[in-house]
PDB file of C-alpha atoms in Angstrom:
ATOM      1  CA  MET F  14     133.574 105.187 102.119  1.00  0.00           C
ATOM      2  CA  ASN F  15     131.871 108.473 102.790  1.00  0.00           C
ATOM      3  CA  PHE F  16     128.297 108.037 104.009  1.00  0.00           C
ATOM      4  CA  THR F  17     127.598 111.664 104.903  1.00  0.00           C
ATOM      5  CA  TRP F  18     125.060 111.993 102.064  1.00  0.00           C
ATOM      6  CA  MET F  19     122.742 109.627 103.942  1.00  0.00           C
ATOM      7  CA  ALA F  20     122.716 111.665 107.165  1.00  0.00           C
ATOM      8  CA  TRP F  21     122.993 108.515 109.270  1.00  0.00           C
ATOM      9  CA  THR F  22     121.538 108.764 112.738  1.00  0.00           C
ATOM     10  CA  TRP F  23     121.033 106.114 115.376  1.00  0.00           C
ATOM     11  CA  THR F  24     117.368 106.012 114.431  1.00  0.00           C
ATOM     12  CA  THR F  25     118.165 105.367 110.772  1.00  0.00           C
ATOM     13  CA  ALA F  26     120.699 102.705 111.672  1.00  0.00           C
ATOM     14  CA  ALA F  27     118.224 101.030 114.058  1.00  0.00           C
ATOM     15  CA  PHE F  28     115.599 100.984 111.299  1.00  0.00           C
ATOM     16  CA  PHE F  29     117.864  99.251 108.792  1.00  0.00           C
ATOM     17  CA  LEU F  30     119.267  96.894 111.427  1.00  0.00           C
ATOM     18  CA  SER F  31     115.746  95.874 112.441  1.00  0.00           C
ATOM     19  CA  ILE F  32     114.901  95.051 108.803  1.00  0.00           C
ATOM     20  CA  LEU F  33     118.114  93.030 108.592  1.00  0.00           C
ATOM     21  CA  GLY F  34     117.203  91.289 111.854  1.00  0.00           C
ATOM     22  CA  LEU F  35     113.769  90.377 110.492  1.00  0.00           C
ATOM     23  CA  LEU F  36     115.311  88.883 107.367  1.00  0.00           C
ATOM     24  CA  VAL F  37     117.814  86.881 109.426  1.00  0.00           C
ATOM     25  CA  MET F  38     115.059  85.623 111.749  1.00  0.00           C
ATOM     26  CA  MET F  39     112.928  84.593 108.758  1.00  0.00           C
ATOM     27  CA  SER F  40     115.927  82.721 107.313  1.00  0.00           C
ATOM     28  CA  VAL F  41     116.511  80.890 110.589  1.00  0.00           C
ATOM     29  CA  TRP F  42     112.790  80.067 110.813  1.00  0.00           C
ATOM     30  CA  GLU F  43     112.856  78.692 107.262  1.00  0.00           C
ATOM     31  CA  ALA F  44     115.968  76.602 108.023  1.00  0.00           C
ATOM     32  CA  ALA F  45     114.393  75.213 111.196  1.00  0.00           C
ATOM     33  CA  SER F  46     111.011  74.513 109.595  1.00  0.00           C
ATOM     34  CA  PRO F  47     111.350  74.354 105.799  1.00  0.00           C
ATOM     35  CA  GLY F  48     108.489  75.090 103.461  1.00  0.00           C
ATOM     36  CA  GLY F  49     106.102  76.961 105.653  1.00  0.00           C
ATOM     37  CA  HIS F  50     103.202  75.518 103.629  1.00  0.00           C
ATOM     38  CA  PRO F  51     101.479  78.338 101.710  1.00  0.00           C
ATOM     39  CA  ARG F  52      97.990  78.978 103.019  1.00  0.00           C
ATOM     40  CA  HIS F  53      94.797  80.789 102.075  1.00  0.00           C
ATOM     41  CA  GLY F  54      93.906  83.495 104.550  1.00  0.00           C
ATOM     42  CA  ILE F  55      91.231  86.170 104.607  1.00  0.00           C
ATOM     43  CA  LEU F  56      92.559  87.653 101.357  1.00  0.00           C
ATOM     44  CA  GLN F  57      91.776  84.366  99.549  1.00  0.00           C
ATOM     45  CA  PHE F  58      95.128  83.884  97.824  1.00  0.00           C
ATOM     46  CA  GLU F  59      98.145  81.804  98.739  1.00  0.00           C
ATOM     47  CA  THR F  60     100.703  83.468 100.971  1.00  0.00           C
ATOM     48  CA  THR F  61     103.976  82.212 102.379  1.00  0.00           C
ATOM     49  CA  ARG F  62     105.884  83.512 105.389  1.00  0.00           C
ATOM     50  CA  GLY F  63     107.878  85.848 103.180  1.00  0.00           C
ATOM     51  CA  ASP F  64     104.703  87.212 101.590  1.00  0.00           C
ATOM     52  CA  ARG F  65     103.226  87.912 105.005  1.00  0.00           C
ATOM     53  CA  LEU F  66     106.441  89.637 106.113  1.00  0.00           C
ATOM     54  CA  PHE F  67     106.340  91.825 103.000  1.00  0.00           C
ATOM     55  CA  VAL F  68     102.664  92.708 103.554  1.00  0.00           C
ATOM     56  CA  SER F  69     103.466  93.513 107.198  1.00  0.00           C
ATOM     57  CA  LEU F  70     106.375  95.795 106.275  1.00  0.00           C
ATOM     58  CA  LEU F  71     104.418  97.532 103.511  1.00  0.00           C
ATOM     59  CA  GLY F  72     101.388  98.082 105.724  1.00  0.00           C
ATOM     60  CA  SER F  73     103.586  99.297 108.572  1.00  0.00           C
ATOM     61  CA  ALA F  74     105.141 101.886 106.286  1.00  0.00           C
ATOM     62  CA  PHE F  75     101.680 103.233 105.452  1.00  0.00           C
ATOM     63  CA  ILE F  76     100.652 103.192 109.120  1.00  0.00           C
ATOM     64  CA  CYS F  77     103.727 105.261 110.053  1.00  0.00           C
ATOM     65  CA  LEU F  78     103.221 107.678 107.152  1.00  0.00           C
ATOM     66  CA  GLY F  79      99.565 108.089 108.088  1.00  0.00           C
ATOM     67  CA  SER F  80     100.532 108.730 111.687  1.00  0.00           C
ATOM     68  CA  LEU F  81     102.973 111.423 110.607  1.00  0.00           C
ATOM     69  CA  PHE F  82     100.386 112.990 108.294  1.00  0.00           C
ATOM     70  CA  PHE F  83      97.408 113.004 110.667  1.00  0.00           C
ATOM     71  CA  PHE F  84      99.204 113.506 113.992  1.00  0.00           C
ATOM     72  CA  GLU F  85     102.189 115.761 113.306  1.00  0.00           C
ATOM     73  CA  ASP F  86     103.067 116.284 116.949  1.00  0.00           C
ATOM     74  CA  ALA F  87     102.594 112.664 117.989  1.00  0.00           C
ATOM     75  CA  SER F  88     105.442 110.317 118.716  1.00  0.00           C
ATOM     76  CA  LEU F  89     105.913 107.329 116.453  1.00  0.00           C
ATOM     77  CA  TRP F  90     105.917 104.989 119.470  1.00  0.00           C
ATOM     78  CA  ALA F  91     102.131 104.682 119.234  1.00  0.00           C
ATOM     79  CA  ALA F  92     102.447 103.971 115.508  1.00  0.00           C
ATOM     80  CA  LEU F  93     105.044 101.305 116.310  1.00  0.00           C
ATOM     81  CA  ALA F  94     102.584  99.619 118.673  1.00  0.00           C
ATOM     82  CA  VAL F  95      99.918  99.685 115.942  1.00  0.00           C
ATOM     83  CA  CYS F  96     102.455  98.281 113.444  1.00  0.00           C
ATOM     84  CA  LEU F  97     103.348  95.385 115.758  1.00  0.00           C
ATOM     85  CA  ALA F  98      99.675  94.576 116.290  1.00  0.00           C
ATOM     86  CA  TYR F  99      99.083  94.793 112.532  1.00  0.00           C
ATOM     87  CA  ALA F 100     102.019  92.447 111.825  1.00  0.00           C
ATOM     88  CA  GLY F 101     100.682  89.965 114.371  1.00  0.00           C
ATOM     89  CA  LEU F 102      97.266  90.026 112.704  1.00  0.00           C
ATOM     90  CA  VAL F 103      98.802  89.610 109.242  1.00  0.00           C
ATOM     91  CA  PHE F 104     100.846  86.589 110.298  1.00  0.00           C
ATOM     92  CA  ARG F 105      97.799  85.081 112.017  1.00  0.00           C
ATOM     93  CA  PHE F 106      95.025  85.687 109.487  1.00  0.00           C
ATOM     94  CA  VAL F 107      96.514  86.416 106.040  1.00  0.00           C
TER      95      VAL F 107
END
């Protein structure tokens, strides 16, 4: 297969591998502790672990895009730190 159209770099591969790793970890978590009991957080609707992961990933995408838009010369390492903190808050309070 020819994947040259994708312009694969180590950064791109690391991104997709980290998403895959998150999905595998969530699967292992679900196998170890089935159900996860949906809960009502600050958004006042039921969320499961998978919902919170999706909200974390979606919000992280917007955080990174905002970082690129507002701070063109900045490294994305700071945005990554904000994304990790955001994901922690989502899993704790949503």
